[in-house]
Amino acid sequence: SAARKLFFQEVQTMLSPDSLLIFTTWQYLDTPRLIKRVVDPTSEKGSKIYAKLGISRSDLEDGDNILDWVKKIFCFRYSHYFSDHEINELISKNELNLLHSFICDGRDSKRNKYFVYKKTSV
């Protein structure tokens, strides 16, 4: 989205030469238990949830999802799943070089993907 692109552009301008940018993305679509929480807007139940939330699928972009977050009460969570391609697109437009990435956290050690970038010297 334009907001995500702008975020990375702005962060890059705040970094001094040779400084680091470290960020993480939630890998919820890589965990079967969490995939089950994604609300399918094309299902009858999902379309009712989206309507009650006052949103339509067209309000969301690729990678955006609504997750059923707490059982037995009306509680939902918005999240964006970053693909590797999207991360590369966001970063490639900036003066940042990937130093390291790794996945860890959670019961299965696959919950979050970490990225360590270094701003190139000018």
Coordinates of N, CA, C and O in Angstrom, one line a residue:
S1 N 0.8 -1.2 0.0 CA 0.0 0.0 0.0 C 0.9 1.2 0.0 O 2.1 1.2 0.3
A2 N 0.3 2.3 -0.3 CA 1.0 3.6 -0.3 C 1.5 3.9 1.1 O 2.6 4.5 1.2
A3 N 0.7 3.6 2.1 CA 1.1 3.9 3.5 C 2.4 3.1 3.9 O 3.3 3.6 4.5
R4 N 2.4 1.8 3.5 CA 3.6 1.0 3.8 C 4.8 1.5 3.1 O 5.9 1.6 3.6
K5 N 4.7 1.9 1.8 CA 5.8 2.5 1.0 C 6.3 3.7 1.7 O 7.5 3.9 1.8
L6 N 5.4 4.6 2.0 CA 5.7 5.9 2.7 C 6.5 5.6 4.0 O 7.5 6.3 4.3
F7 N 6.0 4.7 4.8 CA 6.6 4.3 6.0 C 8.1 4.0 5.8 O 9.0 4.6 6.5
F8 N 8.4 3.1 4.9 CA 9.8 2.7 4.7 C 10.6 3.8 4.1 O 11.8 4.0 4.4
Q9 N 10.0 4.7 3.3 CA 10.7 5.8 2.7 C 11.1 6.8 3.9 O 12.2 7.3 3.9
E10 N 10.1 7.1 4.7 CA 10.4 8.0 5.9 C 11.4 7.4 6.8 O 12.3 8.2 7.3
V11 N 11.3 6.1 7.2 CA 12.3 5.5 8.1 C 13.7 5.6 7.5 O 14.6 6.0 8.2
Q12 N 13.8 5.4 6.2 CA 15.1 5.4 5.6 C 15.7 6.8 5.7 O 16.9 6.9 5.9
T13 N 14.9 7.8 5.6 CA 15.5 9.2 5.7 C 15.9 9.5 7.1 O 16.7 10.4 7.3
M14 N 15.4 8.8 8.1 CA 15.7 9.1 9.5 C 17.0 8.4 9.9 O 17.6 8.7 11.0
L15 N 17.4 7.4 9.1 CA 18.6 6.6 9.5 C 19.9 7.4 9.1 O 20.0 7.9 8.0
S16 N 20.9 7.4 9.9 CA 22.2 7.9 9.6 C 22.9 6.9 8.8 O 22.6 5.7 8.8
P17 N 23.9 7.3 8.0 CA 24.7 6.3 7.2 C 25.3 5.2 8.2 O 25.7 5.5 9.3
D18 N 25.2 4.0 7.7 CA 25.7 2.8 8.4 C 24.9 2.4 9.6 O 25.3 1.6 10.4
S19 N 23.7 3.0 9.8 CA 22.9 2.6 10.9 C 22.0 1.4 10.5 O 22.0 1.0 9.3
L20 N 21.3 0.8 11.5 CA 20.6 -0.4 11.2 C 19.1 -0.2 11.3 O 18.6 0.6 12.1
L21 N 18.3 -0.9 10.5 CA 16.9 -0.9 10.6 C 16.5 -2.4 10.9 O 16.9 -3.3 10.1
I22 N 15.9 -2.6 12.0 CA 15.5 -4.0 12.4 C 14.0 -4.0 12.6 O 13.4 -3.1 13.3
F23 N 13.3 -4.9 11.9 CA 11.9 -4.9 12.0 C 11.4 -6.4 11.9 O 12.2 -7.3 11.4
T24 N 10.2 -6.6 12.3 CA 9.6 -8.0 12.2 C 8.3 -8.0 11.6 O 7.6 -7.0 11.6
T25 N 7.9 -9.1 11.0 CA 6.6 -9.3 10.4 C 6.0 -10.6 11.0 O 6.7 -11.6 11.3
W26 N 4.7 -10.6 11.3 CA 4.0 -11.7 11.9 C 3.7 -12.7 10.8 O 3.1 -12.4 9.8
Q27 N 4.2 -14.0 10.9 CA 4.0 -15.0 9.9 C 2.8 -15.9 10.2 O 2.8 -17.1 10.2
Y28 N 1.7 -15.3 10.5 CA 0.5 -16.0 10.9 C 0.0 -17.0 9.8 O -0.7 -18.0 10.2
L29 N 0.2 -16.7 8.6 CA -0.3 -17.6 7.5 C 0.6 -18.8 7.3 O 0.3 -19.7 6.5
D30 N 1.7 -18.9 8.1 CA 2.6 -20.1 8.1 C 2.3 -21.0 9.2 O 3.0 -22.0 9.4
T31 N 1.2 -20.7 10.0 CA 0.9 -21.6 11.2 C -0.6 -22.1 11.0 O -1.5 -21.3 11.0
P32 N -0.8 -23.4 10.8 CA -2.1 -23.9 10.6 C -3.1 -23.5 11.6 O -4.3 -23.1 11.2
R33 N -2.8 -23.4 12.8 CA -3.7 -23.0 13.9 C -4.2 -21.6 13.6 O -5.4 -21.2 13.9
L34 N -3.3 -20.7 13.2 CA -3.7 -19.3 12.9 C -4.4 -19.1 11.6 O -5.2 -18.2 11.5
I35 N -4.1 -19.9 10.6 CA -4.8 -19.8 9.3 C -6.3 -20.1 9.5 O -7.1 -19.4 8.9
K36 N -6.6 -21.0 10.5 CA -8.0 -21.2 10.8 C -8.8 -20.0 11.3 O -10.0 -20.0 11.2
R37 N -8.0 -19.1 11.8 CA -8.7 -17.9 12.4 C -9.0 -16.8 11.3 O -9.7 -15.8 11.6
V38 N -8.4 -16.9 10.1 CA -8.7 -16.0 9.1 C -10.1 -16.1 8.6 O -10.6 -17.1 8.3
V39 N -10.8 -14.9 8.6 CA -12.2 -14.9 8.3 C -12.3 -14.8 6.7 O -11.8 -14.0 6.1
D40 N -13.0 -15.8 6.2 CA -13.2 -15.9 4.7 C -14.4 -15.0 4.3 O -15.5 -15.4 4.6
P41 N -14.1 -13.9 3.7 CA -15.2 -13.0 3.3 C -16.2 -13.5 2.3 O -17.3 -13.0 2.1
T42 N -15.8 -14.6 1.6 CA -16.7 -15.2 0.6 C -17.7 -16.2 1.2 O -18.6 -16.7 0.6
S43 N -17.4 -16.6 2.5 CA -18.3 -17.6 3.1 C -19.5 -16.8 3.7 O -19.5 -15.6 3.9
E44 N -20.6 -17.5 4.0 CA -21.8 -16.9 4.6 C -21.5 -16.3 5.9 O -21.8 -15.1 6.2
K45 N -20.8 -17.0 6.8 CA -20.4 -16.5 8.1 C -19.5 -15.3 8.0 O -19.6 -14.3 8.6
G46 N -18.5 -15.4 7.1 CA -17.5 -14.4 6.9 C -18.1 -13.1 6.3 O -17.8 -12.0 6.8
S47 N -19.1 -13.2 5.4 CA -19.7 -12.0 4.8 C -20.5 -11.3 5.9 O -20.6 -10.1 5.9
K48 N -21.1 -12.1 6.8 CA -21.9 -11.5 7.9 C -21.0 -10.7 8.9 O -21.3 -9.6 9.4
I49 N -19.8 -11.3 9.1 CA -18.8 -10.7 10.0 C -18.3 -9.4 9.4 O -18.3 -8.3 10.0
Y50 N -18.0 -9.4 8.1 CA -17.5 -8.2 7.4 C -18.6 -7.1 7.5 O -18.3 -6.0 7.7
A51 N -19.8 -7.5 7.2 CA -20.9 -6.6 7.2 C -21.1 -5.9 8.6 O -21.2 -4.7 8.7
K52 N -21.0 -6.8 9.6 CA -21.1 -6.2 11.0 C -19.9 -5.3 11.4 O -20.1 -4.3 12.1
L53 N -18.8 -5.6 10.8 CA -17.6 -4.7 11.0 C -17.7 -3.5 10.2 O -16.9 -2.5 10.4
G54 N -18.6 -3.5 9.2 CA -18.7 -2.3 8.3 C -17.6 -2.2 7.2 O -17.3 -1.1 6.8
I55 N -17.1 -3.3 6.8 CA -16.1 -3.3 5.8 C -16.4 -4.3 4.7 O -17.2 -5.2 4.9
S56 N -15.8 -4.2 3.6 CA -16.0 -5.1 2.5 C -14.6 -5.6 2.1 O -13.6 -4.9 2.4
R57 N -14.5 -6.7 1.4 CA -13.2 -7.2 1.0 C -12.4 -6.2 0.2 O -11.2 -6.1 0.2
S58 N -13.2 -5.4 -0.6 CA -12.5 -4.4 -1.4 C -11.8 -3.3 -0.6 O -11.0 -2.5 -1.1
D59 N -12.2 -3.2 0.7 CA -11.5 -2.2 1.5 C -10.1 -2.7 1.9 O -9.3 -1.8 2.4
L60 N -9.9 -4.0 1.7 CA -8.6 -4.5 2.1 C -7.7 -4.8 0.9 O -8.2 -5.0 -0.2
E61 N -6.4 -4.8 1.1 CA -5.5 -5.0 0.0 C -4.9 -6.4 0.1 O -5.2 -7.1 1.1
D62 N -4.2 -6.9 -0.9 CA -3.6 -8.2 -0.9 C -2.7 -8.3 0.4 O -2.0 -7.4 0.7
G63 N -2.9 -9.4 1.1 CA -2.1 -9.6 2.3 C -2.9 -9.1 3.6 O -2.5 -9.5 4.7
D64 N -3.9 -8.3 3.4 CA -4.7 -7.9 4.6 C -5.7 -9.0 4.9 O -6.4 -9.5 4.0
N65 N -5.9 -9.2 6.2 CA -6.9 -10.2 6.7 C -7.5 -9.7 8.0 O -6.9 -9.0 8.7
I66 N -8.7 -10.3 8.2 CA -9.4 -10.1 9.4 C -9.4 -11.5 10.1 O -9.7 -12.5 9.4
L67 N -9.0 -11.5 11.3 CA -8.9 -12.8 12.1 C -9.9 -12.8 13.2 O -10.0 -11.8 13.9
D68 N -10.5 -14.0 13.4 CA -11.4 -14.2 14.5 C -10.5 -14.4 15.7 O -9.8 -15.4 15.8
W69 N -10.5 -13.5 16.6 CA -9.5 -13.5 17.6 C -9.8 -14.1 19.0 O -9.0 -14.7 19.6
V70 N -11.0 -13.9 19.4 CA -11.4 -14.5 20.7 C -12.7 -15.3 20.6 O -13.7 -14.8 20.1
K71 N -12.6 -16.5 20.9 CA -13.8 -17.4 20.8 C -14.9 -16.9 21.7 O -14.6 -16.4 22.8
K72 N -16.1 -17.1 21.3 CA -17.3 -16.9 22.0 C -17.7 -15.4 22.2 O -18.7 -15.1 22.9
I73 N -16.9 -14.5 21.7 CA -17.3 -13.1 21.8 C -16.9 -12.5 20.4 O -16.1 -13.0 19.7
F74 N -17.5 -11.3 20.1 CA -17.3 -10.7 18.8 C -16.0 -9.9 19.0 O -16.0 -8.7 19.4
C75 N -14.9 -10.5 18.6 CA -13.6 -9.9 18.8 C -12.7 -10.3 17.6 O -12.4 -11.5 17.4
F76 N -12.3 -9.3 16.8 CA -11.5 -9.6 15.6 C -10.3 -8.7 15.5 O -10.1 -7.7 16.2
R77 N -9.3 -9.2 14.7 CA -8.0 -8.6 14.6 C -7.7 -8.4 13.1 O -7.8 -9.3 12.3
Y78 N -7.3 -7.2 12.8 CA -6.8 -6.9 11.4 C -5.3 -7.2 11.4 O -4.6 -6.8 12.4
S79 N -4.8 -7.8 10.4 CA -3.4 -8.0 10.2 C -3.0 -8.0 8.7 O -3.8 -8.3 7.9
H80 N -1.8 -7.6 8.5 CA -1.2 -7.7 7.1 C -0.1 -8.7 7.1 O 0.8 -8.7 8.0
Y81 N -0.2 -9.6 6.1 CA 0.8 -10.6 6.0 C 1.8 -10.2 4.9 O 1.4 -10.0 3.7
F82 N 3.0 -9.9 5.2 CA 4.0 -9.5 4.3 C 4.7 -10.7 3.6 O 5.2 -11.6 4.3
S83 N 4.6 -10.8 2.3 CA 5.3 -11.8 1.5 C 6.7 -11.3 1.4 O 7.0 -10.1 1.5
D84 N 7.6 -12.3 1.1 CA 9.0 -11.9 0.8 C 9.1 -10.9 -0.4 O 9.9 -10.0 -0.3
H85 N 8.3 -11.2 -1.4 CA 8.3 -10.3 -2.6 C 7.9 -8.8 -2.2 O 8.5 -7.9 -2.6
E86 N 6.9 -8.7 -1.3 CA 6.5 -7.4 -0.9 C 7.6 -6.7 -0.1 O 7.9 -5.5 -0.3
I87 N 8.2 -7.4 0.8 CA 9.3 -6.8 1.6 C 10.4 -6.4 0.6 O 10.9 -5.3 0.8
N88 N 10.8 -7.2 -0.3 CA 11.8 -6.9 -1.3 C 11.4 -5.6 -2.1 O 12.3 -4.7 -2.3
E89 N 10.2 -5.5 -2.5 CA 9.7 -4.3 -3.2 C 9.8 -3.1 -2.3 O 10.2 -2.0 -2.8
L90 N 9.4 -3.2 -1.1 CA 9.4 -2.0 -0.2 C 10.9 -1.6 0.1 O 11.1 -0.4 0.2
I91 N 11.8 -2.5 0.3 CA 13.1 -2.2 0.6 C 14.0 -1.8 -0.6 O 14.8 -0.9 -0.5
S92 N 13.7 -2.4 -1.7 CA 14.6 -2.1 -2.9 C 14.5 -0.7 -3.4 O 15.5 -0.2 -4.0
K93 N 13.5 0.0 -3.0 CA 13.4 1.4 -3.4 C 14.2 2.4 -2.5 O 14.3 3.6 -2.7
N94 N 14.8 1.8 -1.4 CA 15.6 2.6 -0.4 C 17.0 2.2 -0.4 O 17.4 1.2 -1.0
E95 N 17.8 2.9 0.3 CA 19.3 2.7 0.4 C 19.6 1.7 1.6 O 20.3 2.1 2.5
L96 N 19.0 0.5 1.6 CA 19.1 -0.4 2.6 C 19.6 -1.8 2.1 O 19.1 -2.2 1.1
N97 N 20.5 -2.4 2.8 CA 21.0 -3.7 2.4 C 20.7 -4.7 3.5 O 21.0 -4.5 4.6
L98 N 20.2 -5.8 3.0 CA 19.8 -6.9 4.0 C 21.1 -7.5 4.6 O 21.9 -8.0 3.8
L99 N 21.2 -7.5 5.9 CA 22.4 -8.2 6.5 C 22.0 -9.6 7.0 O 22.8 -10.5 6.9
H100 N 20.7 -9.7 7.5 CA 20.3 -11.0 8.1 C 18.8 -11.0 8.2 O 18.2 -10.0 8.4
S101 N 18.3 -12.2 8.0 CA 16.8 -12.4 8.3 C 16.7 -13.8 9.0 O 17.5 -14.7 8.7
F102 N 15.8 -13.9 9.8 CA 15.6 -15.2 10.5 C 14.1 -15.3 11.0 O 13.5 -14.3 11.2
I103 N 13.7 -16.5 11.3 CA 12.3 -16.7 11.8 C 12.4 -17.4 13.2 O 13.2 -18.3 13.4
C104 N 11.7 -16.9 14.1 CA 11.6 -17.5 15.5 C 10.4 -17.0 16.2 O 9.6 -16.3 15.6
D105 N 10.2 -17.4 17.4 CA 9.1 -17.0 18.3 C 8.0 -18.0 18.2 O 7.8 -18.6 17.2
G106 N 7.2 -18.1 19.3 CA 6.0 -18.9 19.3 C 6.3 -20.4 19.6 O 7.5 -20.8 19.7
R107 N 5.3 -21.1 19.8 CA 5.4 -22.5 20.1 C 6.2 -23.3 19.1 O 7.0 -24.2 19.4
D108 N 6.1 -22.9 17.8 CA 6.7 -23.7 16.7 C 8.0 -22.9 16.2 O 8.6 -23.3 15.3
S109 N 8.3 -21.8 16.9 CA 9.5 -21.0 16.5 C 9.4 -20.5 15.0 O 10.4 -20.3 14.4
K110 N 8.1 -20.3 14.6 CA 7.9 -19.8 13.2 C 7.0 -18.6 13.2 O 6.4 -18.3 12.2
R111 N 6.8 -17.9 14.3 CA 5.8 -16.9 14.4 C 6.1 -15.6 13.8 O 5.3 -14.9 13.2
N112 N 7.4 -15.2 13.9 CA 7.8 -13.9 13.4 C 9.0 -14.0 12.5 O 9.9 -14.8 12.8
K113 N 9.1 -13.1 11.5 CA 10.2 -13.1 10.7 C 10.9 -11.7 11.0 O 10.3 -10.7 10.9
Y114 N 12.2 -11.8 11.3 CA 13.0 -10.6 11.6 C 13.9 -10.3 10.4 O 14.4 -11.2 9.8
F115 N 14.1 -9.0 10.2 CA 14.9 -8.5 9.2 C 15.9 -7.5 9.8 O 15.5 -6.6 10.6
V116 N 17.2 -7.6 9.4 CA 18.2 -6.6 9.8 C 18.8 -6.0 8.6 O 19.4 -6.7 7.7
Y117 N 18.5 -4.7 8.4 CA 19.0 -4.0 7.2 C 20.0 -2.9 7.7 O 19.9 -2.4 8.8
K118 N 21.0 -2.6 6.8 CA 22.0 -1.6 7.1 C 21.8 -0.5 6.0 O 21.7 -0.8 4.8
K119 N 21.7 0.7 6.4 CA 21.7 1.8 5.5 C 23.0 2.0 4.8 O 24.0 2.0 5.5
T120 N 23.0 2.1 3.5 CA 24.3 2.2 2.8 C 24.9 3.6 3.1 O 24.2 4.6 3.2
S121 N 26.2 3.6 3.1 CA 26.9 4.9 3.3 C 26.7 5.8 2.0 O 26.6 5.3 0.9
V122 N 26.6 7.0 2.3 CA 26.4 8.0 1.1 C 27.7 8.5 0.7 O 28.6 8.7 1.4

